[in-house]
Structure formats: C-alpha cells, structure tokens
Amino acid sequence: MRKKSKGLRAIIVLPLVALLISACSAADPDPGLRVAISGNPNTLDPHATSGTLTFQVTRSLYDTLLEPNREGIIVPALAESYEVSEDGLQWRFFLREGVVFHDGSPLSSADVVASLERLLDPDFASPKADEFRVIEGLSAPDELTVVATLREPYAPFAASLASGWAAILPAERIADGHNFATRPIGTGPFEFVEWVSDSHVSMTRNDNYWMPGRPAFEGLRFNIITEMPVQEQGLLTGRLDVIDMVGETNLSRIQEAPGVDVRTELSSLVMVLSINNSREPFTDPLVRRAATHAINKQAVLDIAYAGGHPITTFMDYGDPFYAGPEEPYPYDPVRARELLDEAGYTGAVTPIITVPQNYEPHVKAAEMYQEMLGNVGIRVELQLVEWSTWLSEVFFGANYDLTVIGHTGKLDPDARFSEYVEEGNYVSYHNPNVRALTAEGRRVADPDERARIYTEVQEILAHDLPGVFIGSSYRHIGIADRVQGFHMDAKLDTYDFRWVELVSE
C-alpha cells in the first residue's frame, strides 16, 4: 500500500565564566538561534558516527528518506511516498521533486543508492552498517524512484531509514571522496558555515529547503560549552536560547527566572553503569549481581541526573515495549557483600570507571558509583576522558572495565538490543538465546508478537546483567521565551529546529 505523508552547584559568576559566555556570541553578529551543547561532535559525517551529541548537530544539515513526525510516527521525508510489497522484501521509494543539496545539485535516486551503498561499504566501516546489511540489492528505475530489495523481511527497516545515520549525501561528492566529516553537504534546513573545535558550529538558513517557509530564521549556532554553570548563566543573561544541561541545584531558579522556561519530561535515555563482561572481576555473574545490589538507583537518578524512573533492563521506561521485570537485585549492600564472599572476591584487581568528562551528570554518577561500590568492598578508580576518546576507546574499542553513559532512544527496539547482541558489542556480552530472539523479532511484523519476543529478551538481560541498568532520567532543557515551536525528535533526542520561530521581545 502506498503511504503518503500528512503533513549540583549554585550559579557563580566568575571572570572566567563571564569570558566563556561572552565568547558564545560576542565574536559574531547575532547568529539567530543560539544553542548550547555539552561537547564537540566527533565528526560531521552522519555515516561515520554513533554519537547522539553529533546527531544533535547534523540533524540540521542532512535529511533522510523517512523521519519521525512530531508525534513520533515514521512518515516520508525526502521520499514523498513509498510502497512495500506483500512479502516485505521490496521497498519502493518515490522522491520529492525539486530537492537540492547545499552545493546546488538536484537530489536524485542515484544519491540515495550511493548513500546506502556507502553505509554498506566494508572499507568505509560505518558503525551503523549492520542495520542495512539486510539489503540485497538497490536500483534506480528512474531519476526519482529507488527500489531496495531485502534478503528477508526486516521490521526495523523503516526506523533505520528514519534515523540520522541514514542521511542522504550527493553521489558525485561520495565518488570524489569528499570529506563530509569537516565539510558537510546535505539537503537539510541549514547549510554549514564553520566548525571551530571547543567553540562552536555555525550554520545559515538553506533558502532552497524543500519545506515551504522553513526554517523560519536566518542562522543557527551550536555553542560548545561543557560547564553546566556557564550554560545556565548564558541562558539567564540572554546570550543563549537553548541549553541542554540544567542541574538539580538551579532547576527552580531557572524555572522562576523571567524570560526563560525549563521543559521537563521523561527522556528516552537508558542510563547505565556499563560493564565490560570480558574483564575481571566482572566475568563472574556473582560479582555483577553484587555490583547491582550495591547501587541505589533512585539516589543516582535524583542526585546526578535531576530525577528519573528506575529500570531493570535495557529499555527506556517510557517505551511501549518496556517490559522490565520486578527488580531482581534491589539495593541491598549486605546482600552485595554476601555475594562477593560467595564469589571468593579478593579485590586483587582494581577496576577503572572511564567517564566522558564533558557531561557533568555522568561524572557525578561515576563518583556515586565509586562510593557505593567501595562501601561493599569493590574498590574502583575514576578516569575522565574526552568524548572522542571515549567513543574510540570505550564504545568502539571495548578498552575499559566500567563506564557511565546514557544510551539514547531508538525508533525500533531492534536498534536498542543490537547494541548488546552484535558481534564485538562494547560490553562483550554474548548470549545465543538473546541473539536468536532478536533475529526473530526483526522478521516479525505483528506488534503483539514482537512485544512477546522483546519481553523475553528484556527478562534475560535483567538477570544476566551485562550492565547495571539504572533508569531513564528526566530531560531538563532550558529555553528562552523568544523561542517558539521548539521540538525534539521522538526517541532520538535530536533537535528539529525547522519548526522554531524567534519572536521579538
């Protein structure tokens, strides 16, 4: 059937803080919308990253064939419509006419084919390639039609195509080996201007964007500010319009301040104390259980993340597929010590918690984990690293003992669980039953049957403990009153600024 789119610290103003805030906007004329993000993107090539922070930037530069609408439903985007065969093996996409890339070249079916082939190219080694290996063939019957033939039915296919890593790039630039990492070219609502590491990424409106009247403002600037007080002060002084970190201590102060507001909602993040299951002493499930009994999840959520809902499995609490069982290993330091004795734990190895230093809540959580684990006899050390180092060493290299991270939301459960079941997954977790169940879930279209499968997967994960599943935190985003129509993509935790309008004071 053819589917059509329907349209913990107080704020202290020090000279250094003042200088940092000034740097956000004083060097340039008013860029339009001024957004703070908590670290550098690791690249601006959407096919080469798994970083949510990176996609928060690239979402404004690139488009995808499909996308989630404001209600979280997947709808056509660069594809005006699409058809799926009865057997689910052939997907035919009909592209919009008149879409152009930032370099002026028109969007065609050749660009879609080249982009998907690039994702699948083993030499390119995209971290998201596994989501597209189900593609058996790609063809372009005409300039505006693309046909993808799959090896088997694959329920998550639409969700994969609607995610930021499936961005469409110009075929000629791909063929020429263009460096999208530092000179991005897409069809998105904004065009790239410059990226100054540790300072900002600036963009200007794409006047040829395919959505009439969008975007509604001239410029967009992402200010890279790792310090939470600097972000908060920037919002309060009017030098920032949107900030991605509002701390527990200043939450009420910002809510009550004139000219600004705080949007609070349960995020689709899964906060975890991730465990490298191949590293001692965590190869022993008794030690992993002891570690879980040692952690007061609600305290971590309240103190480090300004609130949230505890979970018992690898799924965000607000997801319709969430089926975490009753807590099998509740906070119980006494039981934790008993399990360590049962395991013959000697403390001969001192694990290290490796933490991305750009995100203060994760650092605070790590400090709490260090204390809680120490209280039951598991002595650990902390190591703070740059975000790019965390991605390369921890997430891609699995070179760590423990780490603290929030896994962003996914449009389909398969993308969530694949982070723990694919070969070489960063927690070094291998369970053949989980692998078989997730493979089955990809082939099943019926939502009820998929729910049954994923309930079983979550039950296994809750008891295997490839990591300590902490909870889904609340998201507190500070927004200036002049920003109207603010929206984050459902589940993906990325900004969609196409709907924003800046109103006069």
Short mmCIF file of C-alpha atoms in Angstrom, two decimals, residues 45-456:
data_model
loop_
_atom_site.label_atom_id
_atom_site.label_comp_id
_atom_site.label_asym_id
_atom_site.label_seq_id
_atom_site.Cartn_x
_atom_site.Cartn_y
_atom_site.Cartn_z
CA ASP A 45 29.77 12.81 8.64
CA PRO A 46 26.47 11.16 9.62
CA HIS A 47 27.51 7.75 8.27
CA ALA A 48 30.62 7.64 10.47
CA THR A 49 29.24 8.11 13.97
CA SER A 50 27.04 6.69 16.71
CA GLY A 51 27.18 9.79 18.92
CA THR A 52 23.87 11.35 19.94
CA LEU A 53 25.55 14.70 20.53
CA THR A 54 26.85 14.58 16.95
CA PHE A 55 23.40 13.82 15.56
CA GLN A 56 22.02 16.78 17.52
CA VAL A 57 24.18 18.92 15.24
CA THR A 58 23.93 17.02 11.95
CA ARG A 59 20.13 16.80 12.16
CA SER A 60 20.07 20.39 10.86
CA LEU A 61 22.44 19.64 7.95
CA TYR A 62 21.04 16.44 6.47
CA ASP A 63 17.72 14.79 5.66
CA THR A 64 16.66 11.15 5.46
CA LEU A 65 14.20 9.27 3.23
CA LEU A 66 11.83 8.88 6.18
CA GLU A 67 11.65 10.66 9.53
CA PRO A 68 9.67 10.68 12.79
CA ASN A 69 6.99 13.37 12.88
CA ARG A 70 6.16 15.44 15.93
CA GLU A 71 4.10 12.54 17.33
CA GLY A 72 6.91 10.06 16.79
CA ILE A 73 5.27 8.33 13.82
CA ILE A 74 7.57 7.49 10.93
CA VAL A 75 6.50 9.41 7.81
CA PRO A 76 8.01 10.18 4.39
CA ALA A 77 10.63 12.96 4.20
CA LEU A 78 12.92 13.08 1.14
CA ALA A 79 10.72 10.28 -0.10
CA GLU A 80 7.33 11.80 -0.82
CA SER A 81 5.79 8.35 -0.55
CA TYR A 82 6.77 4.68 -0.54
CA GLU A 83 5.38 1.19 -1.15
CA VAL A 84 6.19 -2.14 0.49
CA SER A 85 5.49 -5.46 -1.23
CA GLU A 86 3.21 -8.00 0.41
CA ASP A 87 6.15 -10.24 1.35
CA GLY A 88 8.04 -7.27 2.84
CA LEU A 89 11.04 -7.82 0.58
CA GLN A 90 10.74 -4.91 -1.84
CA TRP A 91 10.60 -1.29 -0.78
CA ARG A 92 9.95 1.33 -3.47
CA PHE A 93 10.55 5.00 -2.67
CA PHE A 94 9.26 7.94 -4.71
CA LEU A 95 11.44 11.00 -4.16
CA ARG A 96 10.26 14.58 -3.90
CA GLU A 97 10.80 16.75 -6.94
CA GLY A 98 12.86 19.93 -6.68
CA VAL A 99 15.02 18.99 -3.67
CA VAL A 100 18.59 20.29 -3.97
CA PHE A 101 21.77 19.74 -2.00
CA HIS A 102 23.66 22.63 -0.45
CA ASP A 103 26.08 22.58 -3.39
CA GLY A 104 23.19 23.20 -5.78
CA SER A 105 22.98 19.69 -7.25
CA PRO A 106 19.50 18.16 -7.50
CA LEU A 107 18.52 15.18 -5.39
CA SER A 108 18.04 12.04 -7.45
CA SER A 109 17.69 8.31 -6.97
CA ALA A 110 21.42 7.94 -7.68
CA ASP A 111 22.19 9.87 -4.48
CA VAL A 112 20.03 7.53 -2.41
CA VAL A 113 21.64 4.44 -3.91
CA ALA A 114 25.15 5.85 -3.40
CA SER A 115 24.40 6.81 0.22
CA LEU A 116 23.07 3.38 1.15
CA GLU A 117 25.94 1.67 -0.65
CA ARG A 118 28.37 3.84 1.30
CA LEU A 119 26.78 2.70 4.56
CA LEU A 120 27.26 -0.90 3.46
CA ASP A 121 30.81 -0.48 2.16
CA PRO A 122 33.13 -2.61 4.37
CA ASP A 123 36.04 -0.31 3.54
CA PHE A 124 34.11 2.67 4.88
CA ALA A 125 33.15 0.67 8.02
CA SER A 126 30.15 2.67 9.19
CA PRO A 127 29.28 1.87 12.82
CA LYS A 128 25.67 1.58 11.67
CA ALA A 129 26.31 -0.78 8.74
CA ASP A 130 24.64 -3.75 10.45
CA GLU A 131 21.24 -2.06 10.23
CA PHE A 132 21.47 -2.11 6.42
CA ARG A 133 23.08 -5.49 5.71
CA VAL A 134 19.62 -6.90 5.04
CA ILE A 135 19.69 -5.02 1.71
CA GLU A 136 20.30 -7.48 -1.11
CA GLY A 137 20.06 -5.01 -3.97
CA LEU A 138 19.47 -1.36 -4.83
CA SER A 139 18.24 0.03 -8.12
CA ALA A 140 17.10 3.34 -9.60
CA PRO A 141 14.46 2.74 -12.29
CA ASP A 142 14.28 6.49 -12.91
CA GLU A 143 15.56 9.79 -11.52
CA LEU A 144 13.04 9.87 -8.67
CA THR A 145 12.44 6.19 -7.86
CA VAL A 146 14.57 3.91 -5.69
CA VAL A 147 13.98 0.20 -5.12
CA ALA A 148 15.55 -1.63 -2.19
CA THR A 149 15.31 -5.41 -2.23
CA LEU A 150 15.81 -7.15 1.10
CA ARG A 151 17.13 -10.65 1.78
CA GLU A 152 14.36 -11.31 4.28
CA PRO A 153 11.55 -9.37 5.94
CA TYR A 154 13.05 -6.78 8.26
CA ALA A 155 10.63 -4.95 10.55
CA PRO A 156 13.09 -2.23 11.69
CA PHE A 157 13.91 -1.11 8.13
CA ALA A 158 11.71 1.99 8.18
CA ALA A 159 13.14 3.03 11.55
CA SER A 160 16.69 2.64 10.25
CA LEU A 161 15.94 4.81 7.23
CA ALA A 162 14.36 7.45 9.50
CA SER A 163 17.41 7.74 11.78
CA GLY A 164 20.15 10.32 11.37
CA TRP A 165 22.77 7.79 10.29
CA ALA A 166 20.76 7.11 7.09
CA ALA A 167 21.25 10.67 5.83
CA ILE A 168 21.32 11.11 2.06
CA LEU A 169 24.53 12.58 0.58
CA PRO A 170 25.28 13.68 -3.01
CA ALA A 171 26.53 10.77 -5.12
CA GLU A 172 29.13 12.80 -7.02
CA ARG A 173 30.71 14.01 -3.79
CA ILE A 174 30.79 10.45 -2.45
CA ALA A 175 32.51 9.30 -5.63
CA ASP A 176 35.05 12.13 -5.34
CA GLY A 177 35.92 11.16 -1.75
CA HIS A 178 34.60 14.43 -0.34
CA ASN A 179 35.40 14.99 3.35
CA PHE A 180 31.92 15.18 4.88
CA ALA A 181 33.49 14.98 8.35
CA THR A 182 34.58 18.63 8.19
CA ARG A 183 32.69 19.97 5.15
CA PRO A 184 29.17 18.54 5.34
CA ILE A 185 26.86 18.77 2.32
CA GLY A 186 23.28 17.63 2.66
CA THR A 187 19.77 18.74 1.83
CA GLY A 188 19.00 19.85 5.39
CA PRO A 189 17.33 23.05 6.56
CA PHE A 190 20.67 24.70 7.33
CA GLU A 191 23.96 24.94 5.44
CA PHE A 192 27.32 24.55 7.11
CA VAL A 193 29.44 27.67 7.74
CA GLU A 194 32.23 26.67 10.11
CA TRP A 195 33.24 24.37 12.95
CA VAL A 196 35.74 25.69 15.50
CA SER A 197 36.63 22.87 17.87
CA ASP A 198 35.74 23.56 21.53
CA SER A 199 33.95 26.75 20.44
CA HIS A 200 31.05 26.43 18.02
CA VAL A 201 29.44 25.01 14.90
CA SER A 202 27.66 27.68 12.88
CA MET A 203 25.14 27.34 10.06
CA THR A 204 22.98 29.54 7.87
CA ARG A 205 19.46 29.01 6.56
CA ASN A 206 19.03 26.88 3.44
CA ASP A 207 16.89 29.22 1.34
CA ASN A 208 16.14 26.37 -1.07
CA TYR A 209 14.83 23.96 1.53
CA TRP A 210 12.03 21.69 0.35
CA MET A 211 9.64 22.66 3.17
CA PRO A 212 7.99 25.96 2.19
CA GLY A 213 8.71 28.69 4.71
CA ARG A 214 11.15 26.57 6.71
CA PRO A 215 13.32 27.23 8.51
CA ALA A 216 11.90 30.49 9.77
CA PHE A 217 15.11 32.16 10.98
CA GLU A 218 18.41 33.06 9.38
CA GLY A 219 21.19 31.44 11.39
CA LEU A 220 21.91 28.64 13.81
CA ARG A 221 24.90 28.40 16.14
CA PHE A 222 25.78 25.46 18.40
CA ASN A 223 27.99 26.75 21.21
CA ILE A 224 30.19 24.04 22.71
CA ILE A 225 30.04 24.59 26.47
CA THR A 226 30.95 21.74 28.78
CA GLU A 227 30.37 23.57 32.06
CA MET A 228 26.81 23.42 33.37
CA PRO A 229 27.01 26.78 35.26
CA VAL A 230 28.18 28.52 32.10
CA GLN A 231 25.26 27.14 30.12
CA GLU A 232 22.82 28.16 32.84
CA GLN A 233 24.23 31.66 33.16
CA GLY A 234 24.23 32.06 29.40
CA LEU A 235 20.51 31.32 29.32
CA LEU A 236 19.74 33.66 32.22
CA THR A 237 21.70 36.54 30.68
CA GLY A 238 20.06 36.16 27.27
CA ARG A 239 23.21 35.06 25.42
CA LEU A 240 21.87 31.55 24.83
CA ASP A 241 18.43 30.47 23.66
CA VAL A 242 18.54 26.71 24.34
CA ILE A 243 20.73 24.79 26.78
CA ASP A 244 20.96 21.02 27.10
CA MET A 245 22.03 20.89 30.75
CA VAL A 246 20.00 22.26 33.65
CA GLY A 247 21.22 20.99 37.02
CA GLU A 248 19.20 19.97 40.03
CA THR A 249 20.51 22.84 42.18
CA ASN A 250 19.44 25.62 39.81
CA LEU A 251 16.35 24.00 38.32
CA SER A 252 13.83 26.00 40.35
CA ARG A 253 15.83 29.22 39.95
CA ILE A 254 15.76 28.97 36.17
CA GLN A 255 12.09 27.96 36.16
CA GLU A 256 11.26 31.12 38.08
CA ALA A 257 13.53 33.47 36.13
CA PRO A 258 11.89 35.95 33.74
CA GLY A 259 12.28 35.36 30.02
CA VAL A 260 13.16 31.67 30.22
CA ASP A 261 11.49 28.33 30.84
CA VAL A 262 12.51 24.75 31.50
CA ARG A 263 10.98 21.88 29.57
CA THR A 264 10.94 18.77 31.76
CA GLU A 265 9.95 15.33 30.53
CA LEU A 266 11.00 11.73 30.96
CA SER A 267 13.72 11.12 28.42
CA SER A 268 14.17 8.07 26.23
CA LEU A 269 17.66 7.59 27.61
CA VAL A 270 18.80 4.40 29.31
CA MET A 271 21.32 5.38 31.99
CA VAL A 272 23.72 2.53 32.65
CA LEU A 273 26.81 1.61 34.58
CA SER A 274 28.18 -0.42 31.68
CA ILE A 275 30.36 -3.43 32.39
CA ASN A 276 33.00 -4.99 30.17
CA ASN A 277 31.95 -8.61 30.67
CA SER A 278 35.34 -9.84 29.43
CA ARG A 279 37.28 -8.07 32.20
CA GLU A 280 37.99 -9.42 35.69
CA PRO A 281 36.34 -9.44 38.14
CA PHE A 282 33.12 -8.91 36.15
CA THR A 283 33.38 -12.15 34.19
CA ASP A 284 31.79 -13.66 37.31
CA PRO A 285 28.00 -13.10 37.32
CA LEU A 286 28.06 -13.11 41.14
CA VAL A 287 30.25 -10.01 41.10
CA ARG A 288 27.93 -8.29 38.59
CA ARG A 289 24.97 -9.08 40.86
CA ALA A 290 26.85 -7.77 43.87
CA ALA A 291 27.60 -4.55 41.99
CA THR A 292 23.91 -4.14 41.20
CA HIS A 293 22.89 -4.72 44.84
CA ALA A 294 25.44 -2.04 45.81
CA ILE A 295 23.83 0.70 43.66
CA ASN A 296 20.97 2.86 44.92
CA LYS A 297 19.45 3.60 41.52
CA GLN A 298 16.92 6.20 42.64
CA ALA A 299 19.58 8.13 44.55
CA VAL A 300 21.81 8.22 41.46
CA LEU A 301 18.92 9.40 39.29
CA ASP A 302 17.89 12.08 41.77
CA ILE A 303 21.33 13.45 42.59
CA ALA A 304 23.28 13.00 39.35
CA TYR A 305 20.50 13.31 36.78
CA ALA A 306 17.93 15.57 38.49
CA GLY A 307 15.36 12.79 38.71
CA GLY A 308 14.14 9.82 36.76
CA HIS A 309 12.48 6.41 36.85
CA PRO A 310 14.50 3.28 37.72
CA ILE A 311 14.60 0.38 35.25
CA THR A 312 15.62 -3.25 35.45
CA THR A 313 16.52 -3.97 31.83
CA PHE A 314 17.97 -2.42 28.71
CA MET A 315 14.98 -0.36 27.57
CA ASP A 316 13.86 3.16 28.38
CA TYR A 317 10.97 3.24 30.81
CA GLY A 318 8.61 5.22 28.58
CA ASP A 319 8.94 2.93 25.56
CA PRO A 320 5.76 0.97 24.67
CA PHE A 321 7.91 -2.18 24.53
CA TYR A 322 9.33 -1.69 28.05
CA ALA A 323 8.78 -4.93 29.99
CA GLY A 324 11.36 -4.84 32.75
CA PRO A 325 10.60 -7.37 35.50
CA GLU A 326 10.37 -6.52 39.16
CA GLU A 327 13.85 -5.61 40.42
CA PRO A 328 15.69 -8.95 40.78
CA TYR A 329 18.71 -7.37 42.53
CA PRO A 330 17.41 -4.47 44.65
CA TYR A 331 19.63 -2.08 46.57
CA ASP A 332 20.99 -4.24 49.39
CA PRO A 333 24.64 -3.66 50.44
CA VAL A 334 24.51 -6.59 52.88
CA ARG A 335 23.50 -8.98 50.11
CA ALA A 336 26.20 -7.48 47.89
CA ARG A 337 28.89 -8.38 50.44
CA GLU A 338 27.47 -11.90 50.78
CA LEU A 339 27.67 -12.43 47.02
CA LEU A 340 31.25 -11.16 46.92
CA ASP A 341 32.16 -13.65 49.67
CA GLU A 342 30.40 -16.40 47.72
CA ALA A 343 32.39 -15.45 44.62
CA GLY A 344 35.67 -15.51 46.55
CA TYR A 345 36.26 -11.89 45.64
CA THR A 346 39.67 -10.69 46.83
CA GLY A 347 39.89 -7.22 45.32
CA ALA A 348 43.15 -8.14 43.63
CA VAL A 349 42.08 -6.18 40.55
CA THR A 350 41.12 -2.51 40.85
CA PRO A 351 38.61 -1.72 38.08
CA ILE A 352 38.58 1.71 36.47
CA ILE A 353 35.40 3.63 35.67
CA THR A 354 36.10 5.52 32.43
CA VAL A 355 33.83 8.56 32.10
CA PRO A 356 33.32 11.15 29.35
CA GLN A 357 34.32 14.35 31.14
CA ASN A 358 32.20 16.69 29.03
CA TYR A 359 28.97 15.55 30.69
CA GLU A 360 28.86 16.57 34.35
CA PRO A 361 25.91 14.33 35.34
CA HIS A 362 27.84 11.22 34.21
CA VAL A 363 30.85 12.35 36.22
CA LYS A 364 28.68 12.84 39.32
CA ALA A 365 27.09 9.42 38.78
CA ALA A 366 30.55 7.85 38.48
CA GLU A 367 31.59 9.42 41.78
CA MET A 368 28.48 7.95 43.41
CA TYR A 369 29.15 4.51 41.91
CA GLN A 370 32.72 4.67 43.19
CA GLU A 371 31.47 5.36 46.71
CA MET A 372 28.65 2.80 46.63
CA LEU A 373 30.84 0.03 45.23
CA GLY A 374 33.57 0.90 47.73
CA ASN A 375 31.07 0.57 50.57
CA VAL A 376 30.61 -3.13 49.76
CA GLY A 377 34.29 -3.81 49.15
CA ILE A 378 34.72 -3.21 45.40
CA ARG A 379 37.40 -0.52 45.19
CA VAL A 380 37.37 1.31 41.85
CA GLU A 381 39.21 4.27 40.37
CA LEU A 382 37.89 7.04 38.11
CA GLN A 383 39.34 8.09 34.76
CA LEU A 384 37.98 11.13 32.92
CA VAL A 385 38.48 11.22 29.15
CA GLU A 386 37.49 13.42 26.23
CA TRP A 387 34.31 12.47 24.38
CA SER A 388 36.18 11.48 21.22
CA THR A 389 38.49 9.27 23.29
CA TRP A 390 35.50 7.65 24.99
CA LEU A 391 33.95 6.83 21.63
CA SER A 392 37.12 5.35 20.15
CA GLU A 393 38.45 3.52 23.22
CA VAL A 394 35.27 2.51 25.03
CA PHE A 395 32.37 2.28 22.62
CA PHE A 396 34.26 1.15 19.53
CA GLY A 397 37.34 -0.38 21.16
CA ALA A 398 35.84 -2.03 24.29
CA ASN A 399 39.02 -0.99 26.10
CA TYR A 400 37.65 -0.34 29.58
CA ASP A 401 36.41 -2.01 32.80
CA LEU A 402 33.37 0.09 33.74
CA THR A 403 31.86 3.16 32.14
CA VAL A 404 28.96 5.55 32.60
CA ILE A 405 26.76 6.52 29.69
CA GLY A 406 23.19 7.19 28.62
CA HIS A 407 22.03 5.23 25.60
CA THR A 408 19.75 7.41 23.53
CA GLY A 409 16.29 6.40 22.39
CA LYS A 410 15.65 4.27 19.33
CA LEU A 411 12.80 4.28 16.87
CA ASP A 412 12.66 0.48 16.97
CA PRO A 413 13.58 -1.97 19.78
CA ASP A 414 15.91 -3.86 17.47
CA ALA A 415 18.28 -0.88 17.31
CA ARG A 416 18.33 -0.83 21.11
CA PHE A 417 19.11 -4.51 21.61
CA SER A 418 21.59 -4.69 18.74
CA GLU A 419 23.98 -2.66 20.90
CA TYR A 420 24.24 -5.72 23.15
CA VAL A 421 23.91 -8.61 20.69
CA GLU A 422 26.02 -7.76 17.64
CA GLU A 423 29.47 -9.29 17.37
CA GLY A 424 32.04 -7.08 19.04
CA ASN A 425 29.46 -5.20 21.13
CA TYR A 426 31.16 -2.87 23.56
CA VAL A 427 30.03 -4.69 26.73
CA SER A 428 31.39 -8.02 25.41
CA TYR A 429 28.09 -9.72 26.14
CA HIS A 430 27.21 -12.91 24.29
CA ASN A 431 24.01 -14.87 24.86
CA PRO A 432 22.85 -17.12 21.99
CA ASN A 433 19.24 -17.05 23.19
CA VAL A 434 19.15 -13.25 23.09
CA ARG A 435 20.76 -13.29 19.65
CA ALA A 436 18.18 -15.79 18.34
CA LEU A 437 15.25 -13.89 19.81
CA THR A 438 16.32 -10.53 18.40
CA ALA A 439 16.85 -12.12 15.00
CA GLU A 440 13.30 -13.44 15.19
CA GLY A 441 12.00 -10.01 16.21
CA ARG A 442 13.44 -8.47 13.05
CA ARG A 443 11.47 -10.82 10.83
CA VAL A 444 8.11 -10.38 12.57
CA ALA A 445 5.79 -7.54 11.59
CA ASP A 446 2.97 -8.17 14.10
CA PRO A 447 3.41 -5.74 17.05
CA ASP A 448 1.96 -8.16 19.61
CA GLU A 449 4.31 -10.94 18.56
CA ARG A 450 7.26 -8.55 18.62
CA ALA A 451 6.24 -7.44 22.12
CA ARG A 452 6.24 -11.08 23.29
CA ILE A 453 9.73 -11.60 21.86
CA TYR A 454 11.18 -8.42 23.33
CA THR A 455 9.63 -9.12 26.73
CA GLU A 456 11.60 -12.38 26.81
#
